[in-house]
Amino acid sequence: IRGGSAAEVAEVGRAQQPMKRAKAFKIARVLSETFEKSIGKEMTKDTKRSAAGPNKKLAKKLDQIGYLEDENEMDDPFLQAYVNLKLAAVGAKLPPMKPREEYFMRLVDPILKSYQEMQHKLEDGSHKLCPADQRIQNFLNNYLGDLGEEIPQIPSRQLKLDRHGLAKVLSLPKGGDLFQDDRMSSYRVFQGVLHNPRSDKRTTAGIFHVTDEGLPVSYDKKTLPKATFLKFLKLAFNPPKDINTIPYTSEMETPTDVMLSLYLRPLACPEVEGFTEEKSNEVRFIIPGSMVANLDFVESIFANAGNPDLAENDAALDPEHWTGTTACVILAPQMMGLKKKDLGLPHVSKATELQKRDGMCYDKEDELYNDGGPFKVTARDAHGVMVTIISDNYFGYCKKEVKTQLGYTANLYGQQEEEHAGGCLAYPSYDLGDEFWGKDLGKVASKGANAFLGETHKYFTETEKSTSWKEVAETFASVMNMQPEGYGIDKEYDDIFYVPEDAFFSLNTKDITWTKGGEQQSITLRPDVTYILPCGYKVEMVKKGDNAVAKKGKATVGYNQYSEWHLKGTVAEGSVLHKPATVSGGGKSEISKRLEDFMRVGPVTTSNIEADLEQVDQLIKYDLSKMMLDPKKKNPLQEAGAKDLLDPKLSLGRMIRILSPSEDFTADHNDFVSKVPSNIRELLCVVKHHYKLEWGSEWRQHFHADAINGALGSEVKLGDNNLLSSYIRIGFRSKHDDTIPLKHNERDDVAWRLFTLRQDFFPSWKLQTEDDITASVVAPAKALKGLHFREKAESLKFLQNVEFRLFQRPDEAIHRGFDKFTEIDLSKPGNFICNFQPMKRDEIAKIVKDTIGFQKYTEPMQQLLLDFLESDSPEYCVSSSNPRLVDSQEPGKLQPTKNPRYLQDSFEVTNVRQYYLSSQATRLARKLAPGAPVFTPVNAVLCGRRNNAANPTSHPPQPALAVHSPFHYYELPELLMEFASSMTGKSPSTNGAGSEGALTKGPFNALSQIHDLNNAMVSYALTGTHTFITSAGVLGPHHVVDHDISLLIPEVWCRMRPEEKDADNMIKEGLLEKIEDMEYDGKVVPSSVLGYRPTRKFINAYFGRVVSDPASMFPETMLRPEKQGMKEFADGVETIRVTNNRVAGYYFADGSIDLAHPPMKVVLHMMRDGHYEGKKISDPEIRAMFTREAIEKSDWYKERLTTFQKMEARRLEQGIEYMESFMASMKGDDWKGQQIVQDLDIQARLDKCKKRLAEVKDKKFIESIHGSLGVDPAIYAVQGNNVN
């Protein structure tokens, strides 16, 4: 792992302690926790926080990701001057400068000359590469050395982009708004930069080529001769001038051509205090000058890690936080269009069968490599360096290559996984009405207006031990400023208040009161403050129904006139909802999106208020004594001890259960409730929610409707307040609907299926935790302190998002005003945008003049477009509803791309207050000290699948894949089949349907996919988390749902208790039904591969915690898609069977079946053959192999742990050797070297590393990591892995 000799190491820079990523997120406060409080509102100076406060490390991380709140990096004069300085340092001519810029350059000219002279001397003395580059060069020398040819050298003349923003500035001509070449068109737009590659989307099919030495190559990759890789490498390091020209200098008479480079340190393993430190990989990008936009893209996602020449950035000097792996990505479009013959590939007559299969030979001399299409070539082995050369500039390829390298790192280091996932931490929220007393939390209210919020709400508010205000005031004295009235204000955020347990919140009096020393105290109830009770429960004053952004400037928007103030309560403990192995279009991003943005709010209406209230009264008085099918069982009313439906003892959830047909109820009762009109059902829920005990039986007099033109109006009011209902879309109407089929003259793309949300429902308080690239680790629970008191799992998975910015595809933004967050984001400066239409002022003016259409935008987008029209520059702007126009299948006709993209700031960056607040609340609930780690392990796994009806006329043809219900449960053997195949339908960002490879990572895996499957199998068996798969696209061929299920499921799952999420309990209670094999046209349909699906009982029980009429959500044809047409269902199952069989065959064809752990080997045999050694998948002996107990006792699991012990000791020994060599090179008279050693505190690092090595070598180490993943020993056991 050495980057050269000790003498070489001595020549590089100074250092500082590494910064943990977890702390790095505390760097900015821009958006607050609710839409009402933050979006669209200008932050005043006294509410803004400094980006990092006193913590300089946090400020540095802010610089590394280029997060500048409301500023644009390209307008930063310092950055402009720094660009000139960097160009001059590599001997480049500078574009015309302003007088002040010229003065600055004259000022630093002596320093520049001195720097260039020093660089020249270093190169003459063979000290020309930074440590990371030297590690890469050492690998190339070793890996390619046996070919007998000169090994290409990494260019020493590089423009190293050591500060975020340099790439953005360099991506456009100085003073210009447009740069175009035959690969991309780049625009300076009003809100940042827009880069449109030649093609709006790419395929991953056939692009990944791996060299034939080092580690086994997966069947789905093409195997490349090492000698051909060497030829590509020579080309890559010598780009032609036109490709190497930097756009910033492109309008000069003699543009600058020089290769650019970037250093990244992406997260590989999250910190789990008590078990593992945070660790990162190191990645070097080296590219030709014209492709600088790609560096802007990746540094904005993963953060610029600074100058790789400096010792402070040398990963090998920090083995505690480095995995020991290094990666290099080289962009080389000059590789496109090369002839196979010129690359040394053999004629087909001399080729092997593998070369023929992969096209690594030629028949005709003019045949092009990879048929002239884009590709990437990779060289890697098990000693920890991986080099990839990419022939295309598509942004997604660069990001996915970092993902690929992190997967390589995770497999080589062990204990961790790189997962293709989305996810969130969701805290259930509830409508508390207009009054709430802290003492009533989890009880039937003795004060206030609300009915009992139910047993589930009570369960979520329970803590192991009660906490008093006195305890909080003492324990949290360091984090809050105590006030004379007896409450505390958080020192970090002055809009977080800690209040006593007897606090009484009242919207009517607009204050909060409690007792201190026998005297009543009070403070004003404010909408911009979050109040935390001693148990961690959070209370806020929010405006329900106000999803509009605030109005400012010249924009005028009135998105929703109906809104009312409510108290919202949020529990202290949330659910970590993990969505791994999710196919493209499967809802990976939707799981963390705010439900508020997809809700509609409107008035409660009635056709005749007197008649409707009379029907409500009849429902309340209806005799429920004979509703139960089993007369010995108590009905929900009796269970609650309530006298009627309005009794506060009866929760709204129990009332909804009474009004929903059930197999537990008599036929007469089911018939009665099924005939209750939906508007009467909704009106009853409204009355129930607002009912006050003191009303008694005289509740009707409080509800009325205004008179309009002498007749009663339709809107129901309570006193002077409009009453509101919220609605959520669950799919689109269809002509195949059972109850209200769509007429042929109605549009099926605008006719929605809307459902009323419960009156006490508030969307969950969501914290985004993942979106695409996730680093996860499985830790034994015994190593951790401070877990939730109900946590029973022996092993727990912890995860962390790797990306600071997310490459989002805002599908719905084409509908103005619908995707509010996208419109907010694209109205900010400094954006990185892709595949949108560059629009000039005349085009924007047309949008603005269309008053009706313009007003549909949210206010920020309106204001942006207006501001652009009033400005003089730049020439272009992007509208959120105008994706890039691309060629359609119809010649000469353009259509909007289905793949618009932009980089969205991670919520962990923009919404720091939310994460801080949630952690503080959980600390209170668990009675943890300030600063103690708050462990939030995964407690629900909800993968996503994309379904579609067959479309034989599409290009390529779409096979039938419409067999799924809203969600499915898979036991581990069937789940691993699903993971191995990862079958998907057509999505907006892909060119076709099919298998996405193991865990949906096949196209991005440089190793045999069997290693990821082995790891996943161990992970799921150890943690015991039951896994569900949710549906997107369609439910059956006739019902389109898009991402509506993906948005709704998190709200349901976060409101379920741990035992309710247990699939075994669901099966026992009849909430899930096993899908058996079926028969069609005389043939068996192997539909049992689909696992389990929900019954009507599940929908009523758990979806009823979100909507007021769950029974109407999913007709029988959605729950059982085969009832939409058995032929289509059979075709879809056959698509899965054929795909499973084909995919499993790859593992046998490439020999990786021999690397599979025994249970995984069984799965692959079942997929290919339908049996294993004569046993079926249902055989008890087979199923026993997948239990935690069986795995723990297996020899192969023990070998995983001992292999990790061996490799970890080796890594630490190398780190110790490197640091000792570094220190020895710093001679006593070398003042600078001594300063570096002192500033880095190398001795302390060395001591810590030696201590860790002793722990790893101790015989107790294996027991300490028992219950973790270890490492797959097959990686280090295969022949030719070069590990030694």
Tab-separated table of C-alpha atoms in Angstrom, residues 995-1270:
chain	number	residue	atom	x	y	z
A	995	SER	CA	-32.649	-8.517	-14.689
A	996	GLU	CA	-30.566	-5.868	-12.948
A	997	GLY	CA	-28.243	-8.463	-11.499
A	998	ALA	CA	-27.657	-9.506	-7.910
A	999	LEU	CA	-29.277	-7.024	-5.508
A	1000	THR	CA	-29.857	-4.681	-8.514
A	1001	LYS	CA	-26.088	-4.034	-8.539
A	1002	GLY	CA	-25.074	-6.344	-11.370
A	1003	PRO	CA	-24.076	-3.609	-13.826
A	1004	PHE	CA	-21.976	-1.923	-11.129
A	1005	ASN	CA	-20.125	-4.887	-9.669
A	1006	ALA	CA	-16.464	-5.421	-10.557
A	1007	LEU	CA	-16.336	-8.736	-8.692
A	1008	SER	CA	-18.257	-11.949	-8.960
A	1009	GLN	CA	-21.814	-11.201	-7.863
A	1010	ILE	CA	-21.786	-14.265	-5.652
A	1011	HIS	CA	-19.856	-12.334	-2.995
A	1012	ASP	CA	-22.661	-9.781	-2.619
A	1013	LEU	CA	-25.224	-12.559	-2.441
A	1014	ASN	CA	-23.194	-14.409	0.187
A	1015	ASN	CA	-22.961	-11.225	2.250
A	1016	ALA	CA	-26.667	-10.433	1.893
A	1017	MET	CA	-27.647	-13.940	2.916
A	1018	VAL	CA	-25.522	-13.717	6.071
A	1019	SER	CA	-26.776	-10.205	6.820
A	1020	TYR	CA	-30.480	-11.058	6.608
A	1021	ALA	CA	-30.090	-14.311	8.516
A	1022	LEU	CA	-28.146	-12.680	11.355
A	1023	THR	CA	-30.438	-9.679	11.777
A	1024	GLY	CA	-33.637	-11.673	11.318
A	1025	THR	CA	-35.380	-8.690	9.709
A	1026	HIS	CA	-38.373	-9.802	7.660
A	1027	THR	CA	-38.299	-8.394	4.165
A	1028	PHE	CA	-41.183	-7.065	2.104
A	1029	ILE	CA	-41.274	-5.910	-1.496
A	1030	THR	CA	-43.513	-3.032	-2.573
A	1031	SER	CA	-44.915	-2.455	-6.034
A	1032	ALA	CA	-44.579	0.464	-8.435
A	1033	GLY	CA	-45.891	0.968	-11.938
A	1034	VAL	CA	-48.992	-1.225	-12.064
A	1035	LEU	CA	-50.973	-3.677	-9.923
A	1036	GLY	CA	-51.974	-6.203	-12.503
A	1037	PRO	CA	-52.117	-5.158	-16.150
A	1038	HIS	CA	-55.131	-2.857	-15.711
A	1039	HIS	CA	-54.383	-0.685	-12.668
A	1040	VAL	CA	-51.723	2.013	-12.888
A	1041	VAL	CA	-50.358	3.183	-9.522
A	1042	ASP	CA	-47.011	4.788	-10.472
A	1043	HIS	CA	-45.155	5.464	-7.178
A	1044	ASP	CA	-48.263	5.915	-5.027
A	1045	ILE	CA	-47.730	2.657	-3.104
A	1046	SER	CA	-44.069	3.560	-2.520
A	1047	LEU	CA	-45.178	6.839	-0.936
A	1048	LEU	CA	-47.897	5.323	1.223
A	1049	ILE	CA	-46.154	2.223	2.608
A	1050	PRO	CA	-43.715	4.195	4.849
A	1051	GLU	CA	-46.663	5.895	6.542
A	1052	VAL	CA	-48.231	2.514	7.261
A	1053	TRP	CA	-45.059	0.752	8.367
A	1054	CYS	CA	-43.870	3.460	10.761
A	1055	ARG	CA	-47.217	3.137	12.569
A	1056	MET	CA	-46.753	-0.592	13.170
A	1057	ARG	CA	-45.278	-2.046	16.341
A	1058	PRO	CA	-42.280	-4.412	16.096
A	1059	GLU	CA	-44.443	-7.480	16.650
A	1060	GLU	CA	-46.865	-6.222	13.980
A	1061	LYS	CA	-43.994	-6.005	11.476
A	1062	ASP	CA	-43.176	-9.640	12.192
A	1063	ALA	CA	-44.293	-11.626	9.166
A	1064	ASP	CA	-44.692	-14.820	11.184
A	1065	ASN	CA	-47.303	-13.063	13.324
A	1066	MET	CA	-48.981	-11.696	10.190
A	1067	ILE	CA	-49.298	-15.196	8.753
A	1068	LYS	CA	-50.600	-16.572	12.039
A	1069	GLU	CA	-53.226	-13.817	12.282
A	1070	GLY	CA	-54.385	-14.255	8.689
A	1071	LEU	CA	-52.984	-10.906	7.570
A	1072	LEU	CA	-50.859	-12.510	4.856
A	1073	GLU	CA	-51.826	-15.304	2.499
A	1074	LYS	CA	-49.354	-17.691	0.906
A	1075	ILE	CA	-49.526	-17.704	-2.871
A	1076	GLU	CA	-49.733	-21.267	-4.064
A	1077	ASP	CA	-48.946	-22.576	-7.516
A	1078	MET	CA	-51.903	-22.138	-9.860
A	1079	GLU	CA	-53.022	-23.773	-13.070
A	1080	TYR	CA	-53.810	-22.238	-16.439
A	1081	ASP	CA	-54.490	-23.846	-19.803
A	1082	GLY	CA	-53.580	-27.254	-18.410
A	1083	LYS	CA	-50.183	-26.136	-17.146
A	1084	VAL	CA	-48.850	-25.401	-13.665
A	1085	VAL	CA	-48.149	-21.703	-13.025
A	1086	PRO	CA	-45.311	-21.632	-10.426
A	1087	SER	CA	-46.717	-18.571	-8.667
A	1088	SER	CA	-45.516	-19.732	-5.241
A	1089	VAL	CA	-42.304	-17.929	-6.113
A	1090	LEU	CA	-44.182	-14.701	-5.221
A	1091	GLY	CA	-44.225	-15.570	-1.510
A	1092	TYR	CA	-47.031	-14.030	0.555
A	1093	ARG	CA	-49.387	-11.129	-0.162
A	1094	PRO	CA	-51.720	-9.064	2.059
A	1095	THR	CA	-55.261	-10.059	2.809
A	1096	ARG	CA	-58.208	-7.735	3.194
A	1097	LYS	CA	-57.722	-8.094	6.942
A	1098	PHE	CA	-54.237	-6.562	6.718
A	1099	ILE	CA	-55.475	-3.641	4.619
A	1100	ASN	CA	-58.274	-2.846	7.045
A	1101	ALA	CA	-56.072	-3.209	10.119
A	1102	TYR	CA	-52.977	-1.254	9.123
A	1103	PHE	CA	-53.887	0.946	6.177
A	1104	GLY	CA	-56.748	2.021	8.424
A	1105	ARG	CA	-54.146	3.831	10.519
A	1106	VAL	CA	-53.667	6.210	7.604
A	1107	VAL	CA	-56.926	6.418	5.644
A	1108	SER	CA	-60.486	6.600	6.928
A	1109	ASP	CA	-61.939	3.982	4.564
A	1110	PRO	CA	-59.273	1.300	3.980
A	1111	ALA	CA	-61.799	-1.225	2.667
A	1112	SER	CA	-62.257	0.839	-0.499
A	1113	MET	CA	-58.560	1.272	-1.323
A	1114	PHE	CA	-57.723	-1.995	-3.026
A	1115	PRO	CA	-60.411	-3.950	-4.882
A	1116	GLU	CA	-60.037	-7.701	-5.075
A	1117	THR	CA	-58.440	-7.422	-8.515
A	1118	MET	CA	-55.583	-5.346	-7.058
A	1119	LEU	CA	-54.980	-7.688	-4.145
A	1120	ARG	CA	-55.180	-10.707	-6.454
A	1121	PRO	CA	-53.996	-9.607	-9.909
A	1122	GLU	CA	-54.730	-13.002	-11.446
A	1123	LYS	CA	-58.388	-11.965	-11.361
A	1124	GLN	CA	-57.621	-9.294	-13.960
A	1125	GLY	CA	-56.793	-12.054	-16.424
A	1126	MET	CA	-55.206	-15.423	-15.830
A	1127	LYS	CA	-53.329	-15.395	-19.131
A	1128	GLU	CA	-51.516	-12.136	-18.329
A	1129	PHE	CA	-50.780	-13.425	-14.824
A	1130	ALA	CA	-49.394	-16.715	-16.126
A	1131	ASP	CA	-47.250	-14.857	-18.674
A	1132	GLY	CA	-45.842	-12.640	-15.912
A	1133	VAL	CA	-44.953	-15.590	-13.683
A	1134	GLU	CA	-43.349	-17.282	-16.678
A	1135	THR	CA	-41.247	-14.142	-17.244
A	1136	ILE	CA	-39.996	-14.467	-13.661
A	1137	ARG	CA	-39.360	-18.207	-13.976
A	1138	VAL	CA	-37.416	-17.852	-17.201
A	1139	THR	CA	-35.399	-14.936	-15.824
A	1140	ASN	CA	-34.597	-16.807	-12.604
A	1141	ASN	CA	-33.479	-19.816	-14.586
A	1142	ARG	CA	-31.342	-17.754	-16.957
A	1143	VAL	CA	-29.702	-15.680	-14.204
A	1144	ALA	CA	-28.929	-18.709	-12.040
A	1145	GLY	CA	-27.303	-20.366	-15.043
A	1146	TYR	CA	-24.695	-17.595	-15.172
A	1147	TYR	CA	-23.309	-18.649	-11.765
A	1148	PHE	CA	-22.767	-22.162	-13.067
A	1149	ALA	CA	-21.346	-20.993	-16.378
A	1150	ASP	CA	-18.677	-18.733	-14.832
A	1151	GLY	CA	-17.837	-21.114	-11.978
A	1152	SER	CA	-18.938	-18.795	-9.191
A	1153	ILE	CA	-21.340	-21.461	-7.943
A	1154	ASP	CA	-18.230	-22.971	-6.348
A	1155	LEU	CA	-17.722	-19.738	-4.368
A	1156	ALA	CA	-21.284	-19.749	-2.997
A	1157	HIS	CA	-21.912	-20.440	0.672
A	1158	PRO	CA	-23.936	-23.688	1.069
A	1159	PRO	CA	-27.359	-22.020	1.555
A	1160	MET	CA	-26.747	-19.712	-1.407
A	1161	LYS	CA	-25.672	-22.677	-3.510
A	1162	VAL	CA	-29.018	-24.294	-2.720
A	1163	VAL	CA	-30.878	-21.165	-3.882
A	1164	LEU	CA	-29.088	-21.100	-7.228
A	1165	HIS	CA	-29.771	-24.787	-7.816
A	1166	MET	CA	-33.442	-24.211	-7.028
A	1167	MET	CA	-33.574	-21.325	-9.509
A	1168	ARG	CA	-31.965	-23.364	-12.260
A	1169	ASP	CA	-33.146	-26.899	-11.596
A	1170	GLY	CA	-36.144	-26.589	-9.290
A	1171	HIS	CA	-34.490	-28.850	-6.714
A	1172	TYR	CA	-31.240	-29.476	-4.842
A	1173	GLU	CA	-30.044	-33.069	-4.477
A	1174	GLY	CA	-33.624	-34.196	-4.989
A	1175	LYS	CA	-35.067	-31.883	-2.358
A	1176	LYS	CA	-37.591	-29.115	-3.083
A	1177	ILE	CA	-37.375	-25.602	-1.664
A	1178	SER	CA	-40.183	-26.468	0.776
A	1179	ASP	CA	-38.202	-29.306	2.363
A	1180	PRO	CA	-37.754	-28.601	6.118
A	1181	GLU	CA	-34.117	-29.687	5.944
A	1182	ILE	CA	-33.463	-27.131	3.218
A	1183	ARG	CA	-35.250	-24.310	5.020
A	1184	ALA	CA	-33.371	-25.011	8.249
A	1185	MET	CA	-30.120	-24.070	6.483
A	1186	PHE	CA	-31.209	-20.401	6.370
A	1187	THR	CA	-31.734	-19.846	10.095
A	1188	ARG	CA	-29.414	-17.787	12.244
A	1189	GLU	CA	-28.743	-20.788	14.435
A	1190	ALA	CA	-27.598	-22.953	11.524
A	1191	ILE	CA	-25.366	-20.226	10.122
A	1192	GLU	CA	-23.719	-19.481	13.469
A	1193	LYS	CA	-22.792	-23.151	13.862
A	1194	SER	CA	-21.463	-23.558	10.324
A	1195	ASP	CA	-17.766	-23.886	9.564
A	1196	TRP	CA	-18.072	-21.496	6.628
A	1197	TYR	CA	-19.375	-18.678	8.868
A	1198	LYS	CA	-16.538	-19.236	11.330
A	1199	GLU	CA	-14.128	-19.014	8.386
A	1200	ARG	CA	-15.617	-15.613	7.468
A	1201	LEU	CA	-14.697	-14.329	10.920
A	1202	THR	CA	-11.192	-15.818	11.019
A	1203	THR	CA	-10.453	-14.519	7.508
A	1204	PHE	CA	-11.455	-11.034	8.576
A	1205	GLN	CA	-9.199	-11.335	11.617
A	1206	LYS	CA	-6.273	-12.331	9.412
A	1207	MET	CA	-6.819	-9.603	6.793
A	1208	GLU	CA	-7.472	-6.889	9.372
A	1209	ALA	CA	-4.221	-7.740	11.133
A	1210	ARG	CA	-2.403	-7.555	7.787
A	1211	ARG	CA	-3.948	-4.149	7.003
A	1212	LEU	CA	-2.980	-2.740	10.394
A	1213	GLU	CA	0.564	-4.085	10.097
A	1214	GLN	CA	0.938	-2.339	6.751
A	1215	GLY	CA	-0.385	0.874	8.263
A	1216	ILE	CA	2.090	0.670	11.146
A	1217	GLU	CA	4.951	0.049	8.741
A	1218	TYR	CA	3.932	3.024	6.600
A	1219	MET	CA	3.652	5.425	9.548
A	1220	GLU	CA	6.948	4.274	11.062
A	1221	SER	CA	8.623	4.740	7.695
A	1222	PHE	CA	7.096	8.206	7.406
A	1223	MET	CA	8.331	9.255	10.849
A	1224	ALA	CA	11.800	7.810	10.260
A	1225	SER	CA	12.142	9.891	7.089
A	1226	MET	CA	11.697	13.138	9.046
A	1227	LYS	CA	15.243	13.904	10.121
A	1228	GLY	CA	16.054	15.960	13.180
A	1229	ASP	CA	17.215	19.000	11.193
A	1230	ASP	CA	14.160	18.866	8.926
A	1231	TRP	CA	12.014	21.488	10.661
A	1232	LYS	CA	9.168	21.094	8.201
A	1233	GLY	CA	9.117	17.323	8.515
A	1234	GLN	CA	9.090	17.566	12.286
A	1235	GLN	CA	6.235	20.052	12.104
A	1236	ILE	CA	4.227	17.682	9.921
A	1237	VAL	CA	4.728	14.798	12.337
A	1238	GLN	CA	3.724	17.010	15.236
A	1239	ASP	CA	0.680	18.522	13.539
A	1240	LEU	CA	-0.527	15.110	12.394
A	1241	ASP	CA	0.199	13.614	15.813
A	1242	ILE	CA	1.557	10.575	13.992
A	1243	GLN	CA	2.834	9.022	17.213
A	1244	ALA	CA	-0.668	8.966	18.705
A	1245	ARG	CA	-2.034	7.417	15.519
A	1246	LEU	CA	0.726	4.841	15.570
A	1247	ASP	CA	0.079	3.934	19.203
A	1248	LYS	CA	-3.634	3.567	18.555
A	1249	CYS	CA	-2.985	1.365	15.538
A	1250	LYS	CA	-0.674	-0.911	17.542
A	1251	LYS	CA	-3.271	-1.193	20.280
A	1252	ARG	CA	-5.920	-2.148	17.742
A	1253	LEU	CA	-3.563	-4.732	16.211
A	1254	ALA	CA	-3.070	-6.365	19.609
A	1255	GLU	CA	-6.854	-6.556	20.052
A	1256	VAL	CA	-7.307	-8.126	16.622
A	1257	LYS	CA	-4.676	-10.763	17.267
A	1258	ASP	CA	-6.121	-11.625	20.682
A	1259	LYS	CA	-7.977	-14.940	20.886
A	1260	LYS	CA	-11.050	-13.104	22.232
A	1261	PHE	CA	-11.402	-11.095	19.018
A	1262	ILE	CA	-13.470	-13.718	17.183
A	1263	GLU	CA	-16.028	-13.749	19.977
A	1264	SER	CA	-16.219	-9.925	19.937
A	1265	ILE	CA	-17.182	-9.889	16.257
A	1266	HIS	CA	-19.467	-12.931	16.395
A	1267	GLY	CA	-22.782	-11.816	14.900
A	1268	SER	CA	-21.134	-9.571	12.301
A	1269	LEU	CA	-20.495	-10.250	8.611
A	1270	GLY	CA	-16.774	-11.005	8.639
